[in-house]
mmCIF file of C-alpha atoms in Angstrom:
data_model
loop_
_atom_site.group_PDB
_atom_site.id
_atom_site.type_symbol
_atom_site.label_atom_id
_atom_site.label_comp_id
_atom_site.label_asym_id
_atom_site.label_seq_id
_atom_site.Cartn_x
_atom_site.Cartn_y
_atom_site.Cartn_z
ATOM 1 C CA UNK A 1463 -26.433 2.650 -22.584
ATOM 2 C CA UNK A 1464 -22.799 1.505 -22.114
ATOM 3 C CA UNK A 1465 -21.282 2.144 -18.541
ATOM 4 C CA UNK A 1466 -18.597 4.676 -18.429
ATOM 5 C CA UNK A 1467 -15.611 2.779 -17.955
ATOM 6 C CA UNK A 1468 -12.586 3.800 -15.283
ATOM 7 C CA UNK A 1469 -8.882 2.600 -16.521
ATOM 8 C CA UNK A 1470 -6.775 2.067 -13.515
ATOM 9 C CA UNK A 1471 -3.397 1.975 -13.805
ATOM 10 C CA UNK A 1472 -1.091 0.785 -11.369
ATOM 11 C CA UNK A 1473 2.450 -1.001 -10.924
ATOM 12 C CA UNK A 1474 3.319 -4.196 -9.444
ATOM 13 C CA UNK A 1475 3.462 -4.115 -5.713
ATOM 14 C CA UNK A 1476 1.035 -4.077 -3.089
ATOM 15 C CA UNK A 1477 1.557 -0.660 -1.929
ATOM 16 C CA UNK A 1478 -0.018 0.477 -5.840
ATOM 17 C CA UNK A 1479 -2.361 -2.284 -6.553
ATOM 18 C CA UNK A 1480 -4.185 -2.531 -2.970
ATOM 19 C CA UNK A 1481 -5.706 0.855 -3.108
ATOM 20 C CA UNK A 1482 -6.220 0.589 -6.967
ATOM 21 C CA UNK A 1483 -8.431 -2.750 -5.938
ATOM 22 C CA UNK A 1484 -9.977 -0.695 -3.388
ATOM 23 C CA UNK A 1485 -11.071 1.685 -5.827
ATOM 24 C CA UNK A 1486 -11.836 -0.787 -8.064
ATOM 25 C CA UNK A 1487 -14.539 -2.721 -5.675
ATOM 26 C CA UNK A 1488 -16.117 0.627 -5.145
ATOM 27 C CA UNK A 1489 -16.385 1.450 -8.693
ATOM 28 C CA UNK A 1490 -17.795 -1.273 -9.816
ATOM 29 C CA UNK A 1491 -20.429 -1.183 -7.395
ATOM 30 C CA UNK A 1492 -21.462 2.191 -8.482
ATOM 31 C CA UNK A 1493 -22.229 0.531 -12.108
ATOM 32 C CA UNK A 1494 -18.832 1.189 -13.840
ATOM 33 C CA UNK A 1495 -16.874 -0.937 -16.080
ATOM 34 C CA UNK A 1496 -13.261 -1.229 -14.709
ATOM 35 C CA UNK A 1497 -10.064 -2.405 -16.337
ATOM 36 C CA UNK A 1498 -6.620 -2.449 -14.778
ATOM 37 C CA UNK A 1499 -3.542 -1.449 -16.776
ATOM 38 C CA UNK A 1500 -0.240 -2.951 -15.680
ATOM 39 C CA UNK A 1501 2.440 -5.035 -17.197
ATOM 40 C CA UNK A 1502 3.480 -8.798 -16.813
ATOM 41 C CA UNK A 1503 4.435 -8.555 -13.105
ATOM 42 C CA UNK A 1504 2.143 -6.889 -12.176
ATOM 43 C CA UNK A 1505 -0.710 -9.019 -13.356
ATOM 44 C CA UNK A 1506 0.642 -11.166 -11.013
ATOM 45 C CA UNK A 1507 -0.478 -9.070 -8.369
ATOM 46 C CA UNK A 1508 -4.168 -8.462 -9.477
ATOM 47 C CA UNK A 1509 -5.862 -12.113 -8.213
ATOM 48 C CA UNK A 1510 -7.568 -10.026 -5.505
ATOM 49 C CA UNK A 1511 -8.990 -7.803 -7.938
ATOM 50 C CA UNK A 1512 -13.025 -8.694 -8.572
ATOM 51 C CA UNK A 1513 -13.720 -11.024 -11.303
ATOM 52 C CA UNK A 1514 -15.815 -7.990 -13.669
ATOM 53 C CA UNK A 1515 -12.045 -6.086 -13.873
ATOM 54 C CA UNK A 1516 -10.361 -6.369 -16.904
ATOM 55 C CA UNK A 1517 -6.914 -6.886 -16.932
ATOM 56 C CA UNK A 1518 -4.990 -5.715 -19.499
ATOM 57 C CA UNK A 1519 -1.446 -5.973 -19.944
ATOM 58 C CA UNK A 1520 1.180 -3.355 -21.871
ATOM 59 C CA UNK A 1521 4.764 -2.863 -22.357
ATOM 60 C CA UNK A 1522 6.564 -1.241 -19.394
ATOM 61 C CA UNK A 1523 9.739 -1.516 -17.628
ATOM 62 C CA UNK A 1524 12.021 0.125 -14.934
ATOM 63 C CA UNK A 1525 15.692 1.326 -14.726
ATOM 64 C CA UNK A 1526 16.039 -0.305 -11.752
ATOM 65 C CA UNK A 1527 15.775 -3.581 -12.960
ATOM 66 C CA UNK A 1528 18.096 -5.607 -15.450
ATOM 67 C CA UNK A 1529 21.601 -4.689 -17.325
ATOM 68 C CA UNK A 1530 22.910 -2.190 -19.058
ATOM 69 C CA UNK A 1531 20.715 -3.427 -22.467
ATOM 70 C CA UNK A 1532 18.046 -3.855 -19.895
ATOM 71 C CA UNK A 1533 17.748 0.077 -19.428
ATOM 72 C CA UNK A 1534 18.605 1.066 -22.488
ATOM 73 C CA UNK A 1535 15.280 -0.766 -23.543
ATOM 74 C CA UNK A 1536 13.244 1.377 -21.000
ATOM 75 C CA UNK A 1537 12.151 4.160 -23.160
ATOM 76 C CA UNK A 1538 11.300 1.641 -26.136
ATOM 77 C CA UNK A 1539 9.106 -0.428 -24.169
ATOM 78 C CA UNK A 1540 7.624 2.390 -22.186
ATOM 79 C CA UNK A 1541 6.721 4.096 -25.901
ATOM 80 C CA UNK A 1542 5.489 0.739 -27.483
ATOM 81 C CA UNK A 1543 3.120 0.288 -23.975
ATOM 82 C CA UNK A 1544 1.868 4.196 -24.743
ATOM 83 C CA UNK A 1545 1.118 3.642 -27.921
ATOM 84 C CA UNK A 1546 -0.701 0.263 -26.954
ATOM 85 C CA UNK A 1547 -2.653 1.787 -24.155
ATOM 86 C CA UNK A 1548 -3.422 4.292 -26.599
ATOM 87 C CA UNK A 1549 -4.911 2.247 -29.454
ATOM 88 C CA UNK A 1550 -7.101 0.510 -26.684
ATOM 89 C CA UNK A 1551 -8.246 3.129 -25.137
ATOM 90 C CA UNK A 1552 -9.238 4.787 -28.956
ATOM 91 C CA UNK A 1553 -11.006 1.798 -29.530
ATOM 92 C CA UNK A 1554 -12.868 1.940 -25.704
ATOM 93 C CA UNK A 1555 -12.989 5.518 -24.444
ATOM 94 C CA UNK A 1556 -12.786 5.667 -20.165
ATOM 95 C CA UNK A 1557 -14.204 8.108 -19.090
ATOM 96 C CA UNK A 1558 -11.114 8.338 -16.372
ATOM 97 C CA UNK A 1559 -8.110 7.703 -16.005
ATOM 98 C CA UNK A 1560 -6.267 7.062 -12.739
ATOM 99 C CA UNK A 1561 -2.501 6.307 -12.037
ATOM 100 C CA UNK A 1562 -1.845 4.959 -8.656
ATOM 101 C CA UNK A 1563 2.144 4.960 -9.218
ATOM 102 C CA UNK A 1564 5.090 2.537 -10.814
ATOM 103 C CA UNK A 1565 6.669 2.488 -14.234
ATOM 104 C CA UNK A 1566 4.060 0.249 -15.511
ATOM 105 C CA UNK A 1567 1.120 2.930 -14.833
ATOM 106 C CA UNK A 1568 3.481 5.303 -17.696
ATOM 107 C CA UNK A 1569 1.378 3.845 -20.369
ATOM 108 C CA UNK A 1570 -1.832 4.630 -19.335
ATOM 109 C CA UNK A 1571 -1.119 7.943 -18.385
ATOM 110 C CA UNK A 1572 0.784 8.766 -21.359
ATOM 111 C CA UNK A 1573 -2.311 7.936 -23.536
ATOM 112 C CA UNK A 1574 -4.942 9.596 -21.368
ATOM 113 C CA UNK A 1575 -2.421 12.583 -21.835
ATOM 114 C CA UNK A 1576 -2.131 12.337 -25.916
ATOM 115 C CA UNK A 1577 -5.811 11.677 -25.711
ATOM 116 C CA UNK A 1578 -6.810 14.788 -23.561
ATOM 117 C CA UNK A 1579 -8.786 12.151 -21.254
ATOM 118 C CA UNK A 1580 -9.710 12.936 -17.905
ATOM 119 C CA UNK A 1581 -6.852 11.997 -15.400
ATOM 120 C CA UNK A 1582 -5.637 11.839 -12.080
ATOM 121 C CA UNK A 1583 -3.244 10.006 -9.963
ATOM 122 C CA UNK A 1584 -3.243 9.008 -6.351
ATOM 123 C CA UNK A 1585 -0.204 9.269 -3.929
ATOM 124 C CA UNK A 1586 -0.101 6.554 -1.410
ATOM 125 C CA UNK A 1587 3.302 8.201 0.500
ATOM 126 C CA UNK A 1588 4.066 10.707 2.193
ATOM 127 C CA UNK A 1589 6.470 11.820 -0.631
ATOM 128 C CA UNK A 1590 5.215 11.819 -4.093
ATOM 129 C CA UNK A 1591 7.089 8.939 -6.269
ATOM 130 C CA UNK A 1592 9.383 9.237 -9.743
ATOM 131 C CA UNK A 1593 6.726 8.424 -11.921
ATOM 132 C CA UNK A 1594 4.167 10.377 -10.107
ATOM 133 C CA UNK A 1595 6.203 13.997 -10.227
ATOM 134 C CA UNK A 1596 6.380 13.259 -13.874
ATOM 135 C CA UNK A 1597 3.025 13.455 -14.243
ATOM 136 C CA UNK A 1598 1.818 15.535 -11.798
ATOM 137 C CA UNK A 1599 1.444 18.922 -13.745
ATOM 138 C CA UNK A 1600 -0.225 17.087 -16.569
ATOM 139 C CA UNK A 1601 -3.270 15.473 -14.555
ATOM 140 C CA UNK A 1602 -5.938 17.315 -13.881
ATOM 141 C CA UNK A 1603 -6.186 16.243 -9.504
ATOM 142 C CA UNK A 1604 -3.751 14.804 -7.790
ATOM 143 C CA UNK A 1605 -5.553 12.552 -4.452
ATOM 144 C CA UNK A 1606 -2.759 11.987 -1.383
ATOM 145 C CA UNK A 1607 -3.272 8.854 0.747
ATOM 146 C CA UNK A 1608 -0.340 10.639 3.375
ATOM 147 C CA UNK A 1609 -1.135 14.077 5.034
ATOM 148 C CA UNK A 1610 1.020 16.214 4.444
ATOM 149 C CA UNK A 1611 2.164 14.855 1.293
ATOM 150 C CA UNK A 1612 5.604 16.904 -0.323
ATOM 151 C CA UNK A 1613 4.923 18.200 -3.690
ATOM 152 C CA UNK A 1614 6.380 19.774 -6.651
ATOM 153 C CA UNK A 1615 6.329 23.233 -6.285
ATOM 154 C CA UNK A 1616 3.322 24.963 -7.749
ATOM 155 C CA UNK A 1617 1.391 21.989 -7.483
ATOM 156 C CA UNK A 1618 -2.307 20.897 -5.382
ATOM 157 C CA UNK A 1619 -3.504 17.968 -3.988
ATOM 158 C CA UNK A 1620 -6.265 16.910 -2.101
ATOM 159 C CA UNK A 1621 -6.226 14.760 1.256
ATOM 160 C CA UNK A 1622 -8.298 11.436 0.676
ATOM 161 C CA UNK A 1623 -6.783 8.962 2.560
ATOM 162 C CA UNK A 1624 -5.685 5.873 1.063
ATOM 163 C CA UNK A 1625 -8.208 3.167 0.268
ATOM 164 C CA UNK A 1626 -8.447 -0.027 1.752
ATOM 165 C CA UNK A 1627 -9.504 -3.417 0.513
ATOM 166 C CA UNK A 1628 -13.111 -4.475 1.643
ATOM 167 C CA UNK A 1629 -11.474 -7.524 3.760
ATOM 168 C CA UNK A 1630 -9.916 -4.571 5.569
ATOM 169 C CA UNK A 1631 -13.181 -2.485 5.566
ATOM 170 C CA UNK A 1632 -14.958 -5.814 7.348
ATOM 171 C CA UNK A 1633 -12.378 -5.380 10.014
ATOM 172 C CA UNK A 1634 -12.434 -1.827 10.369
ATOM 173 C CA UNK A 1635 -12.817 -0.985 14.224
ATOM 174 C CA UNK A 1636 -12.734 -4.785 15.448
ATOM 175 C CA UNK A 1637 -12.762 -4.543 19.090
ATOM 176 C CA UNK A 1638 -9.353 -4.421 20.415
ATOM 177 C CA UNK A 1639 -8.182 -7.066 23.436
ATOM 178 C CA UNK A 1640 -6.588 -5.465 25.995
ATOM 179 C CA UNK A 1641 -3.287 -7.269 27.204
ATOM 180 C CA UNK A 1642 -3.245 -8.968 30.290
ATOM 181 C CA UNK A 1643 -2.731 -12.605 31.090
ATOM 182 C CA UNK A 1644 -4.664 -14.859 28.153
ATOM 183 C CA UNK A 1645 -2.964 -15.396 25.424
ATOM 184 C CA UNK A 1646 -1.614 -12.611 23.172
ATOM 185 C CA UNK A 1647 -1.219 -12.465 19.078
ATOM 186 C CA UNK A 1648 2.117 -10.462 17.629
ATOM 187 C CA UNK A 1649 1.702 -9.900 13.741
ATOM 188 C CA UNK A 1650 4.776 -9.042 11.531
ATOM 189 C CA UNK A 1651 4.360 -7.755 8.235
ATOM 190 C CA UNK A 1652 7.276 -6.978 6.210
ATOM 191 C CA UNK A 1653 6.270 -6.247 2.727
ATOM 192 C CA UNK A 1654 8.003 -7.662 -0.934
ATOM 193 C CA UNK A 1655 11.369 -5.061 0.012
ATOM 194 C CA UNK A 1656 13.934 -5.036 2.606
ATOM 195 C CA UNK A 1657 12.257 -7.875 5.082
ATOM 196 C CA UNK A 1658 15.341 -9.483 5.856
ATOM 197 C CA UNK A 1659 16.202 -7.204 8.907
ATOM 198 C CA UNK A 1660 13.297 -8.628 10.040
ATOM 199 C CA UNK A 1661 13.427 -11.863 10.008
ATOM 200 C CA UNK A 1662 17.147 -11.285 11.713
ATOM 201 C CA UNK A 1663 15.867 -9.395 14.545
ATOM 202 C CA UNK A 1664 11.994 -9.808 15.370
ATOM 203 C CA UNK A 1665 12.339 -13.612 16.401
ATOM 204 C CA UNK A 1666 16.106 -12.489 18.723
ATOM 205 C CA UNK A 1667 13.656 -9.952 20.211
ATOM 206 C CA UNK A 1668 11.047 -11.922 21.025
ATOM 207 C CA UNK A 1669 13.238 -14.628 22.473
ATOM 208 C CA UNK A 1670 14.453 -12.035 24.846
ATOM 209 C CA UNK A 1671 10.940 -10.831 26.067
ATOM 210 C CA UNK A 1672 10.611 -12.013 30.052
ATOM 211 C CA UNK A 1673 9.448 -15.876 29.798
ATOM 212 C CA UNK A 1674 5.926 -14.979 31.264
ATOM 213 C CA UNK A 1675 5.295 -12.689 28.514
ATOM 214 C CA UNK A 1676 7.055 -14.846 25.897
ATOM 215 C CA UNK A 1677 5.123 -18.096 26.892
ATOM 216 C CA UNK A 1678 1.516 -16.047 26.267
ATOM 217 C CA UNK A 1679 2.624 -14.942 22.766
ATOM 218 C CA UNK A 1680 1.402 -16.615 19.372
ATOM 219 C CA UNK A 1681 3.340 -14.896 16.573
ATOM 220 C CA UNK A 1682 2.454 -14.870 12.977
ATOM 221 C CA UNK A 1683 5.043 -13.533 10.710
ATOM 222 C CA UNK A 1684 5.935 -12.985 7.285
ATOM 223 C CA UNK A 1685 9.422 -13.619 5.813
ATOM 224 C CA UNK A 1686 10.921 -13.782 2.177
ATOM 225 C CA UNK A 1687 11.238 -17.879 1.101
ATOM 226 C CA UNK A 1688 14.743 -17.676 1.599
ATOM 227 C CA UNK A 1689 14.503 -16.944 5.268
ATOM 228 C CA UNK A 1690 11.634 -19.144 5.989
ATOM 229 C CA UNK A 1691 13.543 -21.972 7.194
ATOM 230 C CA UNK A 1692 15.800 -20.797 9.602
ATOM 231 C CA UNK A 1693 13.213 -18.078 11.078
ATOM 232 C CA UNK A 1694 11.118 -21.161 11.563
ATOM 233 C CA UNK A 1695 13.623 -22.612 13.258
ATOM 234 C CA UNK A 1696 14.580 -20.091 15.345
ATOM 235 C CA UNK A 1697 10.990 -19.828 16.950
ATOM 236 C CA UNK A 1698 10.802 -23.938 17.406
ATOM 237 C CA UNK A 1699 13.987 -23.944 19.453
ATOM 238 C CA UNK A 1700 13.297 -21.109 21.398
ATOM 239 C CA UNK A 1701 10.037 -22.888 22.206
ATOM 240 C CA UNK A 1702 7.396 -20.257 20.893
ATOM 241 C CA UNK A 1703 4.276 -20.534 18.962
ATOM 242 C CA UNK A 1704 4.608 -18.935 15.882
ATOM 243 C CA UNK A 1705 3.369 -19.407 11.856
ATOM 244 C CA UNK A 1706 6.028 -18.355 9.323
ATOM 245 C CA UNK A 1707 4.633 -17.892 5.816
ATOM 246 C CA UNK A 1708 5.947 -15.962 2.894
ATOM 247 C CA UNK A 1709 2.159 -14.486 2.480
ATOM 248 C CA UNK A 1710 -0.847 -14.350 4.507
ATOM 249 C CA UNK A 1711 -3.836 -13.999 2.161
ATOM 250 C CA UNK A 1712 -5.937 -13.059 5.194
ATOM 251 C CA UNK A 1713 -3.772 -10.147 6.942
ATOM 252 C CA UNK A 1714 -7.032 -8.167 7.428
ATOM 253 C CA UNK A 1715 -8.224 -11.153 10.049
ATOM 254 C CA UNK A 1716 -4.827 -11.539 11.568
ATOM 255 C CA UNK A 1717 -4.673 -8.053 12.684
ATOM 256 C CA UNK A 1718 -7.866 -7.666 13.768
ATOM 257 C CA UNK A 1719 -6.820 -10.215 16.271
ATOM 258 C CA UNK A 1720 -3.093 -8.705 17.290
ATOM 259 C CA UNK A 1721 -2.631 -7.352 20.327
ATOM 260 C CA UNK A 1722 0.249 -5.832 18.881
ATOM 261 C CA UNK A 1723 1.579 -5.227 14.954
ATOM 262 C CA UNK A 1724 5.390 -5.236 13.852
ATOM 263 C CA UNK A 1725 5.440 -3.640 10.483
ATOM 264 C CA UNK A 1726 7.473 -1.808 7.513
ATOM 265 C CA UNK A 1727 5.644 1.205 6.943
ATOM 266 C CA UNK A 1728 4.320 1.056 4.005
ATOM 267 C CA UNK A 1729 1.420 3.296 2.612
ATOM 268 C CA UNK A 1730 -1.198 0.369 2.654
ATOM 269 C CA UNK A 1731 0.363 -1.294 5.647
ATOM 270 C CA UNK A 1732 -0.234 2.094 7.512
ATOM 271 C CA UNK A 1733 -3.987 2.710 6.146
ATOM 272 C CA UNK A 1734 -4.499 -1.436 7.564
ATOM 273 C CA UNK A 1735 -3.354 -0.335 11.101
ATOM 274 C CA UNK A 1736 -5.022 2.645 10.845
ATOM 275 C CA UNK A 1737 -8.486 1.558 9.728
ATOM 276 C CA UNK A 1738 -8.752 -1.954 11.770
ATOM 277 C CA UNK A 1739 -7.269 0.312 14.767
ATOM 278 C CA UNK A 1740 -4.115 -1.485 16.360
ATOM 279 C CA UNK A 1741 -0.678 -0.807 18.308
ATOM 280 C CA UNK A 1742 2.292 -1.057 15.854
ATOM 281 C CA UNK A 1743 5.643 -0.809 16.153
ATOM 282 C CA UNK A 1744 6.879 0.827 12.565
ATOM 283 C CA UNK A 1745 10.308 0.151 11.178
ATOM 284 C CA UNK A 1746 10.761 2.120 7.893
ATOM 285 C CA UNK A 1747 12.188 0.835 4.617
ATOM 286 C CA UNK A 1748 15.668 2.620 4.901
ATOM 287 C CA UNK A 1749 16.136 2.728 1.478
ATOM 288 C CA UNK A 1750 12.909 4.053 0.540
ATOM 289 C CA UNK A 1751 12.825 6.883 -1.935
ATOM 290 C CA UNK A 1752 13.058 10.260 -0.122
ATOM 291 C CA UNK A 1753 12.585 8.446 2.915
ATOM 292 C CA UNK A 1754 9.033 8.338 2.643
ATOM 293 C CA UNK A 1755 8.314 5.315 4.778
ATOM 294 C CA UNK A 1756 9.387 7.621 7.604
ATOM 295 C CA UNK A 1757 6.918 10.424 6.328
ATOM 296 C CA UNK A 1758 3.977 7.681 6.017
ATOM 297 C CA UNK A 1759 4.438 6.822 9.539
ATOM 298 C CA UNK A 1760 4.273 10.298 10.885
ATOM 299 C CA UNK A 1761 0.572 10.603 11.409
ATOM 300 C CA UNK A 1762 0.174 7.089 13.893
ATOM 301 C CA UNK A 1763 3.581 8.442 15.467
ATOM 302 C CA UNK A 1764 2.694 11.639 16.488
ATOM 303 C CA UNK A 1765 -1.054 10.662 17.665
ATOM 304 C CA UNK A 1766 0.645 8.482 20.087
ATOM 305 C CA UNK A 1767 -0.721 5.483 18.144
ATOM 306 C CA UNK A 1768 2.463 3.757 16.955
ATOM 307 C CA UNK A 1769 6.586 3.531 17.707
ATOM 308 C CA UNK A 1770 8.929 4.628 15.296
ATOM 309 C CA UNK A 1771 12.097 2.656 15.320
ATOM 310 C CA UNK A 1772 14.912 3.770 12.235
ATOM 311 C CA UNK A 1773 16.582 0.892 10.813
ATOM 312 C CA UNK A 1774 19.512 2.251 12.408
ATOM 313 C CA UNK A 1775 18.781 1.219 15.550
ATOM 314 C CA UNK A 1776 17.010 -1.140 15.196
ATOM 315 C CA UNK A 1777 18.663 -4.042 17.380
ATOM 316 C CA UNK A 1778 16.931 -7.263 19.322
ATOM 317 C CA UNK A 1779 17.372 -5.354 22.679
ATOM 318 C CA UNK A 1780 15.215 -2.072 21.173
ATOM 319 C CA UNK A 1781 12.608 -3.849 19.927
ATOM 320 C CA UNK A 1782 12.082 -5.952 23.156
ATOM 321 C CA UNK A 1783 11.821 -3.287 25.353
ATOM 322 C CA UNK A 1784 9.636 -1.773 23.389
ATOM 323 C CA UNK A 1785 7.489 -4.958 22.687
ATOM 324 C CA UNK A 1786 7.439 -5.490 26.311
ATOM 325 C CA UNK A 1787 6.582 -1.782 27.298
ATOM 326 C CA UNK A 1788 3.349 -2.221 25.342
ATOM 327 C CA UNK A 1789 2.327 -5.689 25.857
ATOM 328 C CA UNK A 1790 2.519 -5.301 29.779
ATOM 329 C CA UNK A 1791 0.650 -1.800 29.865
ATOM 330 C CA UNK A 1792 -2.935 -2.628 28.853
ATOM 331 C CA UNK A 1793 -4.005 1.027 29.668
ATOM 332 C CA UNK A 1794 -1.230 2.461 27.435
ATOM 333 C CA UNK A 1795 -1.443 -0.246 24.354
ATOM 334 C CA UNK A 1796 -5.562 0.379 24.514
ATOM 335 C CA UNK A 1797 -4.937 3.833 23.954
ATOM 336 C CA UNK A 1798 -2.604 3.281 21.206
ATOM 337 C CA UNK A 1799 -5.349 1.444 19.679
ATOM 338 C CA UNK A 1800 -7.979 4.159 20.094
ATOM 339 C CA UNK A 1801 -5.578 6.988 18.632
ATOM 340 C CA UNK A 1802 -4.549 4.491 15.687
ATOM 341 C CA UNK A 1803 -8.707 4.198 14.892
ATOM 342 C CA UNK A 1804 -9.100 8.094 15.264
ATOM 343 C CA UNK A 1805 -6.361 8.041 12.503
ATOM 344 C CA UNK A 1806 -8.041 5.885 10.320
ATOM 345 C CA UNK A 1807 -10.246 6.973 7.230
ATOM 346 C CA UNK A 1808 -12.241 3.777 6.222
ATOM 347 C CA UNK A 1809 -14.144 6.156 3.574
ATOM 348 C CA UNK A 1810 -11.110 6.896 1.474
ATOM 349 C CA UNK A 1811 -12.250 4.810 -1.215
ATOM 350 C CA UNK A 1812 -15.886 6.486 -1.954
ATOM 351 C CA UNK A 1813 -14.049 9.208 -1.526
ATOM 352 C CA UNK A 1814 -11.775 8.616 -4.181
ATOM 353 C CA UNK A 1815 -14.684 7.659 -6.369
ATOM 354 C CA UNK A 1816 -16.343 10.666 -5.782
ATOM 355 C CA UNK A 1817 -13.528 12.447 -6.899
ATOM 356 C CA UNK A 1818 -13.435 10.357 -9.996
ATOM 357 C CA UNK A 1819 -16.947 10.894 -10.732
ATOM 358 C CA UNK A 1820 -16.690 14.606 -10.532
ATOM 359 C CA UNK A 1821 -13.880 14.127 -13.416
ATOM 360 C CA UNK A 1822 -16.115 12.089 -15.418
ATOM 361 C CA UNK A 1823 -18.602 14.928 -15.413
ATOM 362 C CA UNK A 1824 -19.111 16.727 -19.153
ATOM 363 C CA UNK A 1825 -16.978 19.600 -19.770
ATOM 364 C CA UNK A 1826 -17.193 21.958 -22.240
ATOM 365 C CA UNK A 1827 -15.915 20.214 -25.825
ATOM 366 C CA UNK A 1828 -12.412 21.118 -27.802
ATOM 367 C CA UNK A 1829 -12.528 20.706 -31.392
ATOM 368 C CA UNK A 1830 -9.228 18.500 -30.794
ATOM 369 C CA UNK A 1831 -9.802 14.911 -29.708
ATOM 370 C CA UNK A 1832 -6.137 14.292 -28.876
ATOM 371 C CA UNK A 1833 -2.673 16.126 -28.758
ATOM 372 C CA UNK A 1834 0.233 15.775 -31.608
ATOM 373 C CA UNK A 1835 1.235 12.297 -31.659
#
């Protein structure tokens, strides 16, 4: 007997395709067949995916990208990806399909809809995104990785968490070193969007740190190619140890060995601090839609696990004294460890699977296999 197969469909950043790989891992190790729907970019994306997924690229696009022509196209391509997504899955019936946000999940979840397929989507943010609202009242669950997540009017969802990668889940609950006088870690994570305020005020700040605590520090810190160079430079001629990449392919490791974390606040980013169990400092994306960086960092905030700093002021001098305030109070940064653990939910992946497995469940038959097309 064929597996049942799960379609995931997901856009091309890592705050969609993380937990979709999450899910993914789990899934297949419950004997499903997985594929991943996305478009061009976001294949780019899936090399952390297991080798069994199949990728499978359609037509998508967003308004925010491109000219004038560029948008006009949107609706064409988005149709033409449908109606691909929707001769595939014809040909290969899943038994489920799941939408984890971005234009180039559309497709998929337009032809689960046209098909009458099984569908839900999961909500990484605190705030549920564009292409997410849109489909909201036609799936039939809608999973939130943020709690309390805002939502149309009239509308359910159900608290899982959000999934995290098995690197992460080997990390979960690493025990935490206290600060004191050996030598101390700093990791800063900025995701693809908006890093540059980083790289123009994390390496001022911790330049400014007292030289005792500056000497102990080792920092490790991502920046955007463009600002590689002279953030590199900045750290050599202020005489600190520090590793500048554009990517770290092993973030789960790196944090598991911060003392403290410097960090967008990003859906995944969040569930990361949350599940390895760490001290961050969050800076939200201020041009996030609906603000919903600010919303994802909520729960670490209010538990006492994290500081919230707005972009708007966010200055060298700010994010010193704060950097200092936890790095020279062991008592105080342990327990922002502990309440960042107790915030954690390292299950939200089985739980997510669960969820999709109760979808995949028989229902009671309709004499029409698929809407008007």
């Amino acid at each position: 007997m064929t597996a049942p197969l799960l379609v995931i469909a997901a856009g091309g950043t890592g705050g969609h395709m993380f937990p979709a790989q999450a899910l993914a891992e789990v899934m297949l190790a419950r004997g499903w067949r997985v594929k991943l729907s996305t478009d061009a970019r976001g294949a780019r994306y899936a090399g952390g995916f297991p080798a069994p997924v199949v990728v499978e690229v359609v037509a998508s696009a967003t308004p925010a990208r491109g000219g004038r022509l560029a948008r006009m196209a949107v609706p064409f391509r988005l149709f033409a990806g449908a109606w691909s997504a929707r001769r595939a899955m014809k040909r290969d019936r899943p038994a489920v399909v799941v939408g984890f946000g971005g234009y180039p999940s559309i497709p998929a979840l337009a032809a689960a809809w046209l098909l009458k397929l099984p569908s839900m989507i999961h909500e990484q943010n605190g705030v549920l995104g564009r292409v997410n609202t849109r489909f909201a009242p036609h799936v039939d669950l809608i999973a939130c990785g943020t709690w309390p997540t805002a939502l149309p009017a009239g509308v359910e969802g159900v608290h899982t968490g959000n999934p995290v990668r098995a690197a992460v889940l080997e990390k979960a609950g690493s025990p935490y070193t206290v600060p004191g006088d050996n030598p101390m870690s700093v990791l800063v994570i900025g995701g693809s969007q908006g890093a540059r305020i980083l790289s123009d005020v994390v390496p001022a700040a911790i330049a400014a740190l007292p030289d005792d605590l500056r000497r102990r520090l080792r920092i490790a810190q991502q920046a955007r190619p463009e600002d590689h160079d002279r953030v590199t430079a900045f750290y050599a001629g202020a005489g600190i140890e520090a590793e500048v990449a554009p990517f770290f392919d092993d973030v789960p490791r790196r944090m598991s060995e911060a003392e403290l974390v410097i960090s967008r606040a990003g859906a995944s980013s969040v569930a990361d601090i949350s599940v390895i169990g760490r001290p961050s400092i969050l800076i939200p994306y201020a041009a996030a839609t609906a603000d919903h960086q600010s919303a994802n960092a909520r729960g670490l905030v209010d538990a006492g696990a994290a500081v919230l700093i707005p972009e708007s002021r966010l200055d060298p001098g700010t994010l010193s004294d704060h950097i200092a305030a936890i790095l020279s109070d062991p008592s105080a940064a342990q327990k922002m460890a502990q309440a960042a653990l107790a915030q954690g939910r390292p299950g939200a992946a089985e739980t997510l699977a669960d969820l999709v497995q109760e979808l995949a469940r028989p229902k009671t038959k309709t004499t029409d296999p698929e809407r008007t097309t």
